[in-house]
Amino acid sequence: MAALDLQEQEQLDTLKAWWKDNGNWILGAVLVVVVAMGGWRGWQYYQHKQAGEAATLFQQFVEQLASHDAKRVNDAAAAVMDKYASTPYASHAALAAAQVNEQGKDVARAKTQLQWSSIMPAKPA
């Protein structure tokens, strides 16, 4: 290693002193940023996974709608509404099931599903 002249040695000593005073704060700040970024990415992954699962379950509900069997429609709607209540799929399932129940003259169940959909507004996607 080449010998340092006096000015370079003073700058190096100043840098070492500064790092000794501030190094822990800088490392702490970097750690906080890394943890925050990791948490954000984890939250995004979780939301993406939930949306995909909700979409799959809602697709099964749509298939049950085609059968026009009120019991199967209600069971499929209940599954979507119970597992993914905070998604737009749950509100759509409740409304569609309410329509099927209204057409099948089960007004009480239709009313319950309509009330649920108005109480549990879906978060925008």
Coordinates of N, CA, C and O in Angstrom, one line a residue:
M1 N 0.8 -1.2 0.0 CA 0.0 0.0 0.0 C 0.9 1.2 0.0 O 1.9 1.3 0.7
A2 N 0.5 2.2 -0.8 CA 1.3 3.4 -0.9 C 1.2 4.2 0.4 O 0.1 4.3 1.0
A3 N 2.2 4.9 0.7 CA 2.2 5.7 1.9 C 1.4 7.0 1.6 O 1.4 7.5 0.5
L4 N 0.6 7.4 2.6 CA -0.3 8.5 2.4 C 0.5 9.8 2.9 O 1.2 9.7 3.9
D5 N 0.2 10.9 2.2 CA 0.8 12.1 2.6 C 0.0 12.6 3.8 O -1.0 12.1 4.2
L6 N 0.5 13.7 4.4 CA -0.1 14.2 5.6 C -1.6 14.6 5.4 O -2.4 14.4 6.3
Q7 N -1.9 15.3 4.3 CA -3.3 15.8 4.1 C -4.2 14.6 3.9 O -5.3 14.6 4.4
E8 N -3.8 13.6 3.2 CA -4.6 12.4 3.0 C -4.8 11.7 4.3 O -5.9 11.1 4.6
Q9 N -3.8 11.6 5.1 CA -3.9 10.9 6.4 C -4.9 11.7 7.3 O -5.7 11.1 8.0
E10 N -4.9 13.0 7.3 CA -5.8 13.8 8.1 C -7.3 13.6 7.6 O -8.2 13.5 8.4
Q11 N -7.5 13.5 6.3 CA -8.8 13.3 5.7 C -9.3 11.9 6.1 O -10.5 11.7 6.5
L12 N -8.4 10.9 6.1 CA -8.8 9.5 6.5 C -9.1 9.5 8.0 O -10.1 8.9 8.4
D13 N -8.4 10.2 8.8 CA -8.7 10.2 10.2 C -10.0 10.9 10.5 O -10.8 10.5 11.4
T14 N -10.3 12.0 9.7 CA -11.5 12.7 9.9 C -12.7 11.8 9.5 O -13.7 11.8 10.2
L15 N -12.5 11.1 8.4 CA -13.6 10.1 8.0 C -13.8 9.0 9.0 O -15.0 8.7 9.3
K16 N -12.7 8.5 9.6 CA -12.9 7.5 10.6 C -13.6 8.0 11.8 O -14.4 7.3 12.4
A17 N -13.3 9.2 12.2 CA -13.9 9.8 13.4 C -15.4 10.0 13.1 O -16.3 9.8 13.9
W18 N -15.7 10.5 11.9 CA -17.1 10.8 11.5 C -17.9 9.4 11.5 O -19.0 9.3 12.0
W19 N -17.3 8.4 10.9 CA -17.9 7.1 10.9 C -18.2 6.5 12.3 O -19.2 5.9 12.6
K20 N -17.2 6.7 13.2 CA -17.3 6.3 14.6 C -18.5 7.0 15.2 O -19.3 6.4 16.0
D21 N -18.7 8.3 14.9 CA -19.8 9.0 15.5 C -21.2 8.7 14.9 O -22.2 8.7 15.6
N22 N -21.2 8.5 13.6 CA -22.4 8.4 12.9 C -22.7 7.0 12.2 O -23.8 6.8 11.7
G23 N -21.8 6.1 12.3 CA -21.9 4.8 11.6 C -23.1 4.0 12.1 O -23.8 3.4 11.2
N24 N -23.4 4.0 13.4 CA -24.5 3.2 13.9 C -25.8 3.8 13.4 O -26.8 3.0 13.1
W25 N -25.9 5.1 13.3 CA -27.2 5.7 12.8 C -27.4 5.4 11.4 O -28.5 5.1 10.9
I26 N -26.3 5.4 10.6 CA -26.5 5.1 9.2 C -26.8 3.7 8.9 O -27.7 3.4 8.2
L27 N -26.2 2.8 9.6 CA -26.5 1.3 9.5 C -28.0 1.1 10.0 O -28.7 0.3 9.4
G28 N -28.4 1.8 11.0 CA -29.8 1.6 11.5 C -30.8 2.1 10.5 O -31.8 1.5 10.2
A29 N -30.4 3.3 9.8 CA -31.3 3.8 8.8 C -31.4 2.9 7.6 O -32.5 2.6 7.1
V30 N -30.3 2.3 7.2 CA -30.3 1.4 6.1 C -31.1 0.1 6.4 O -31.9 -0.4 5.6
L31 N -31.0 -0.4 7.7 CA -31.7 -1.5 8.1 C -33.2 -1.2 8.1 O -34.0 -2.1 7.6
V32 N -33.6 -0.1 8.6 CA -35.0 0.3 8.6 C -35.6 0.4 7.1 O -36.7 -0.1 6.9
V33 N -34.8 0.9 6.2 CA -35.3 1.0 4.8 C -35.4 -0.4 4.2 O -36.4 -0.7 3.6
V34 N -34.4 -1.2 4.5 CA -34.5 -2.6 3.9 C -35.7 -3.4 4.5 O -36.4 -4.0 3.8
V35 N -35.9 -3.3 5.8 CA -37.1 -3.9 6.4 C -38.4 -3.4 5.9 O -39.3 -4.1 5.6
A36 N -38.5 -2.1 5.7 CA -39.7 -1.5 5.2 C -39.9 -1.9 3.8 O -41.1 -2.2 3.4
M37 N -38.9 -2.0 3.0 CA -39.1 -2.4 1.6 C -39.5 -3.9 1.6 O -40.4 -4.3 0.8
G38 N -38.9 -4.7 2.4 CA -39.3 -6.1 2.5 C -40.7 -6.3 2.9 O -41.5 -7.1 2.4
G39 N -41.1 -5.5 3.9 CA -42.5 -5.5 4.4 C -43.5 -5.1 3.3 O -44.5 -5.7 3.1
W40 N -43.2 -4.1 2.5 CA -44.0 -3.6 1.5 C -44.1 -4.7 0.4 O -45.2 -4.9 -0.1
R41 N -43.0 -5.3 0.0 CA -43.1 -6.3 -1.0 C -43.9 -7.5 -0.5 O -44.6 -8.1 -1.3
G42 N -43.7 -7.9 0.7 CA -44.5 -9.0 1.3 C -46.0 -8.7 1.3 O -46.8 -9.6 1.0
W43 N -46.4 -7.4 1.6 CA -47.8 -7.0 1.6 C -48.3 -7.1 0.1 O -49.4 -7.6 -0.1
Q44 N -47.5 -6.6 -0.8 CA -48.0 -6.7 -2.2 C -48.2 -8.1 -2.6 O -49.1 -8.5 -3.3
Y45 N -47.2 -9.0 -2.3 CA -47.4 -10.4 -2.6 C -48.6 -11.0 -2.0 O -49.4 -11.7 -2.7
Y46 N -48.9 -10.7 -0.7 CA -50.1 -11.2 -0.1 C -51.3 -10.8 -0.8 O -52.3 -11.6 -1.0
Q47 N -51.4 -9.5 -1.1 CA -52.6 -9.0 -1.8 C -52.8 -9.6 -3.1 O -53.9 -9.9 -3.5
H48 N -51.7 -9.8 -3.9 CA -51.8 -10.4 -5.2 C -52.3 -11.9 -5.1 O -53.1 -12.3 -5.8
K49 N -51.7 -12.6 -4.1 CA -52.2 -13.9 -3.9 C -53.6 -14.0 -3.5 O -54.4 -14.9 -4.0
Q50 N -54.1 -13.2 -2.6 CA -55.5 -13.1 -2.2 C -56.4 -12.8 -3.3 O -57.4 -13.4 -3.5
A51 N -56.0 -11.9 -4.2 CA -56.8 -11.5 -5.3 C -56.9 -12.7 -6.3 O -58.0 -13.0 -6.8
G52 N -55.9 -13.4 -6.5 CA -55.9 -14.6 -7.4 C -56.8 -15.7 -6.8 O -57.6 -16.3 -7.6
E53 N -56.7 -15.9 -5.5 CA -57.5 -17.0 -4.9 C -59.0 -16.5 -5.0 O -59.9 -17.4 -5.2
A54 N -59.3 -15.3 -4.7 CA -60.6 -14.8 -4.8 C -61.2 -14.9 -6.2 O -62.4 -15.3 -6.3
A55 N -60.4 -14.6 -7.2 CA -60.9 -14.7 -8.5 C -61.2 -16.1 -8.9 O -62.2 -16.4 -9.6
T56 N -60.4 -17.1 -8.4 CA -60.6 -18.5 -8.7 C -61.9 -18.9 -8.1 O -62.8 -19.6 -8.7
L57 N -62.1 -18.5 -6.8 CA -63.3 -18.9 -6.1 C -64.6 -18.3 -6.7 O -65.6 -18.9 -6.8
F58 N -64.4 -17.0 -7.2 CA -65.5 -16.3 -7.8 C -65.9 -17.0 -9.1 O -67.0 -17.1 -9.5
Q59 N -64.9 -17.5 -9.8 CA -65.1 -18.2 -11.1 C -66.0 -19.5 -10.8 O -66.9 -19.8 -11.6
Q60 N -65.7 -20.1 -9.7 CA -66.5 -21.3 -9.4 C -67.9 -20.9 -9.0 O -68.9 -21.6 -9.4
F61 N -68.0 -19.7 -8.4 CA -69.4 -19.2 -8.1 C -70.1 -18.9 -9.4 O -71.3 -19.3 -9.5
V62 N -69.5 -18.3 -10.4 CA -70.1 -18.0 -11.7 C -70.6 -19.3 -12.3 O -71.6 -19.4 -12.9
E63 N -69.8 -20.4 -12.2 CA -70.2 -21.6 -12.8 C -71.4 -22.2 -12.1 O -72.3 -22.8 -12.7
Q64 N -71.5 -21.9 -10.8 CA -72.7 -22.4 -10.1 C -74.0 -21.5 -10.5 O -75.1 -22.0 -10.5
L65 N -73.7 -20.3 -10.8 CA -74.8 -19.4 -11.3 C -75.5 -20.0 -12.5 O -76.7 -19.9 -12.7
A66 N -74.7 -20.6 -13.4 CA -75.2 -21.1 -14.6 C -76.1 -22.3 -14.3 O -77.0 -22.7 -15.2
S67 N -75.9 -23.0 -13.2 CA -76.7 -24.2 -12.9 C -78.2 -23.8 -12.4 O -79.0 -24.6 -12.5
H68 N -78.3 -22.6 -12.0 CA -79.6 -22.0 -11.5 C -80.2 -22.8 -10.3 O -81.4 -22.9 -10.1
D69 N -79.3 -23.5 -9.6 CA -79.6 -24.2 -8.4 C -79.4 -23.3 -7.2 O -78.2 -23.0 -6.9
A70 N -80.4 -22.8 -6.6 CA -80.3 -21.8 -5.5 C -79.4 -22.3 -4.4 O -78.6 -21.5 -3.9
K71 N -79.5 -23.5 -4.0 CA -78.6 -24.0 -2.9 C -77.1 -24.0 -3.3 O -76.3 -23.5 -2.5
R72 N -76.8 -24.4 -4.5 CA -75.4 -24.4 -4.9 C -74.9 -23.0 -5.1 O -73.8 -22.7 -4.7
V73 N -75.8 -22.1 -5.6 CA -75.4 -20.7 -5.7 C -75.1 -20.1 -4.4 O -74.1 -19.4 -4.2
N74 N -76.0 -20.3 -3.4 CA -75.9 -19.8 -2.1 C -74.6 -20.3 -1.4 O -73.9 -19.5 -0.7
D75 N -74.3 -21.6 -1.6 CA -73.1 -22.1 -0.9 C -71.9 -21.5 -1.5 O -70.9 -21.2 -0.8
A76 N -71.8 -21.4 -2.9 CA -70.7 -20.8 -3.5 C -70.5 -19.3 -3.2 O -69.4 -18.8 -2.9
A77 N -71.6 -18.6 -3.1 CA -71.6 -17.2 -2.7 C -71.1 -17.1 -1.2 O -70.3 -16.2 -0.9
A78 N -71.6 -17.9 -0.4 CA -71.2 -17.9 1.0 C -69.7 -18.1 1.2 O -69.0 -17.5 2.0
A79 N -69.1 -19.0 0.3 CA -67.7 -19.3 0.4 C -66.9 -18.0 0.0 O -65.9 -17.7 0.6
V80 N -67.3 -17.4 -1.1 CA -66.6 -16.1 -1.5 C -66.8 -15.1 -0.4 O -65.8 -14.4 -0.1
M81 N -68.0 -14.9 0.1 CA -68.3 -13.8 1.1 C -67.5 -14.1 2.4 O -67.1 -13.1 3.0
D82 N -67.4 -15.3 2.8 CA -66.7 -15.6 4.0 C -65.2 -15.5 3.9 O -64.5 -14.9 4.8
K83 N -64.6 -16.0 2.9 CA -63.2 -16.1 2.7 C -62.6 -14.7 2.2 O -61.4 -14.4 2.6
Y84 N -63.3 -14.0 1.4 CA -62.7 -12.8 0.8 C -63.7 -11.7 0.9 O -64.0 -11.0 -0.1
A85 N -64.2 -11.4 2.1 CA -65.2 -10.4 2.3 C -64.7 -9.0 1.9 O -65.5 -8.1 1.5
S86 N -63.4 -8.7 1.9 CA -62.9 -7.4 1.6 C -62.7 -7.1 0.1 O -62.2 -6.1 -0.2
T87 N -63.0 -8.1 -0.7 CA -62.7 -8.0 -2.1 C -64.0 -7.6 -2.8 O -65.1 -7.9 -2.3
P88 N -63.9 -7.0 -4.0 CA -65.1 -6.7 -4.8 C -65.9 -8.0 -5.2 O -67.1 -8.0 -5.4
Y89 N -65.2 -9.1 -5.3 CA -65.8 -10.4 -5.6 C -66.9 -10.8 -4.7 O -68.0 -11.3 -5.0
A90 N -66.7 -10.5 -3.4 CA -67.7 -10.8 -2.4 C -69.0 -10.1 -2.6 O -70.1 -10.6 -2.5
S91 N -68.9 -8.8 -2.8 CA -70.1 -8.0 -3.0 C -70.8 -8.4 -4.3 O -72.0 -8.5 -4.3
H92 N -70.1 -8.7 -5.4 CA -70.7 -9.2 -6.6 C -71.4 -10.5 -6.4 O -72.5 -10.7 -6.9
A93 N -70.8 -11.4 -5.6 CA -71.4 -12.7 -5.3 C -72.6 -12.5 -4.5 O -73.7 -13.2 -4.8
A94 N -72.6 -11.6 -3.5 CA -73.8 -11.4 -2.7 C -74.9 -10.8 -3.5 O -76.1 -11.3 -3.4
L95 N -74.6 -9.9 -4.4 CA -75.7 -9.3 -5.2 C -76.3 -10.3 -6.2 O -77.5 -10.4 -6.4
A96 N -75.4 -11.1 -6.8 CA -75.9 -12.1 -7.8 C -76.7 -13.2 -7.1 O -77.8 -13.7 -7.6
A97 N -76.2 -13.6 -5.9 CA -77.0 -14.6 -5.1 C -78.3 -14.1 -4.7 O -79.3 -14.8 -4.7
A98 N -78.3 -12.8 -4.3 CA -79.6 -12.2 -3.9 C -80.6 -12.2 -5.1 O -81.8 -12.4 -4.9
Q99 N -80.1 -11.9 -6.2 CA -81.0 -11.9 -7.4 C -81.5 -13.3 -7.6 O -82.7 -13.5 -7.9
V100 N -80.7 -14.4 -7.5 CA -81.2 -15.8 -7.7 C -82.2 -16.1 -6.6 O -83.2 -16.7 -6.9
N101 N -82.0 -15.7 -5.4 CA -82.9 -15.9 -4.3 C -84.2 -15.2 -4.5 O -85.3 -15.7 -4.2
E102 N -84.1 -14.0 -5.0 CA -85.3 -13.2 -5.3 C -86.2 -13.9 -6.4 O -87.4 -14.0 -6.2
Q103 N -85.5 -14.4 -7.4 CA -86.2 -15.0 -8.5 C -86.8 -16.4 -8.0 O -87.9 -16.8 -8.5
G104 N -86.2 -17.0 -7.0 CA -86.6 -18.2 -6.4 C -87.6 -18.0 -5.3 O -87.9 -19.0 -4.6
K105 N -88.0 -16.8 -5.0 CA -89.0 -16.4 -4.0 C -88.5 -16.6 -2.6 O -89.3 -16.7 -1.7
D106 N -87.2 -16.6 -2.4 CA -86.6 -16.7 -1.0 C -86.2 -15.3 -0.7 O -85.0 -14.9 -0.7
V107 N -87.2 -14.5 -0.4 CA -87.0 -13.0 -0.2 C -86.2 -12.7 1.1 O -85.4 -11.8 1.1
A108 N -86.4 -13.5 2.1 CA -85.6 -13.3 3.3 C -84.1 -13.4 3.1 O -83.3 -12.6 3.5
R109 N -83.7 -14.5 2.4 CA -82.3 -14.7 2.1 C -81.8 -13.6 1.2 O -80.7 -13.1 1.3
A110 N -82.6 -13.2 0.2 CA -82.2 -12.2 -0.7 C -81.9 -10.9 0.0 O -80.9 -10.2 -0.2
K111 N -82.8 -10.6 1.0 CA -82.7 -9.4 1.7 C -81.4 -9.4 2.6 O -80.7 -8.4 2.7
T112 N -81.1 -10.5 3.2 CA -79.9 -10.7 4.0 C -78.7 -10.4 3.2 O -77.7 -9.7 3.6
Q113 N -78.6 -11.0 2.0 CA -77.5 -10.9 1.1 C -77.3 -9.4 0.6 O -76.2 -8.9 0.5
L114 N -78.5 -8.8 0.3 CA -78.4 -7.4 -0.1 C -77.9 -6.5 1.1 O -77.1 -5.6 0.8
Q115 N -78.4 -6.8 2.3 CA -77.9 -6.0 3.4 C -76.4 -6.2 3.6 O -75.7 -5.3 4.0
W116 N -76.0 -7.5 3.5 CA -74.5 -7.8 3.6 C -73.7 -7.0 2.6 O -72.7 -6.4 3.0
S117 N -74.2 -7.0 1.4 CA -73.4 -6.3 0.4 C -73.4 -4.8 0.6 O -72.4 -4.1 0.2
S118 N -74.4 -4.2 1.3 CA -74.3 -2.8 1.6 C -73.5 -2.5 2.8 O -73.0 -1.4 2.9
I119 N -73.4 -3.4 3.7 CA -72.6 -3.3 4.9 C -71.1 -3.5 4.6 O -70.3 -2.8 5.2
M120 N -70.8 -4.4 3.7 CA -69.4 -4.7 3.4 C -69.0 -4.1 2.1 O -68.9 -4.9 1.1
P121 N -68.8 -2.8 2.0 CA -68.4 -2.3 0.7 C -67.1 -2.8 0.3 O -66.2 -2.9 1.1
A122 N -67.0 -3.1 -1.0 CA -65.7 -3.7 -1.5 C -64.7 -2.5 -1.6 O -65.0 -1.4 -2.0
K123 N -63.4 -2.9 -1.4 CA -62.4 -1.9 -1.6 C -62.1 -1.8 -3.1 O -62.1 -2.8 -3.8
P124 N -61.7 -0.7 -3.5 CA -61.4 -0.5 -4.9 C -60.2 -1.3 -5.3 O -59.2 -1.4 -4.5
A125 N -60.1 -1.9 -6.4 CA -59.0 -2.7 -6.8 C -57.8 -1.8 -7.3 O -57.9 -0.7 -7.6

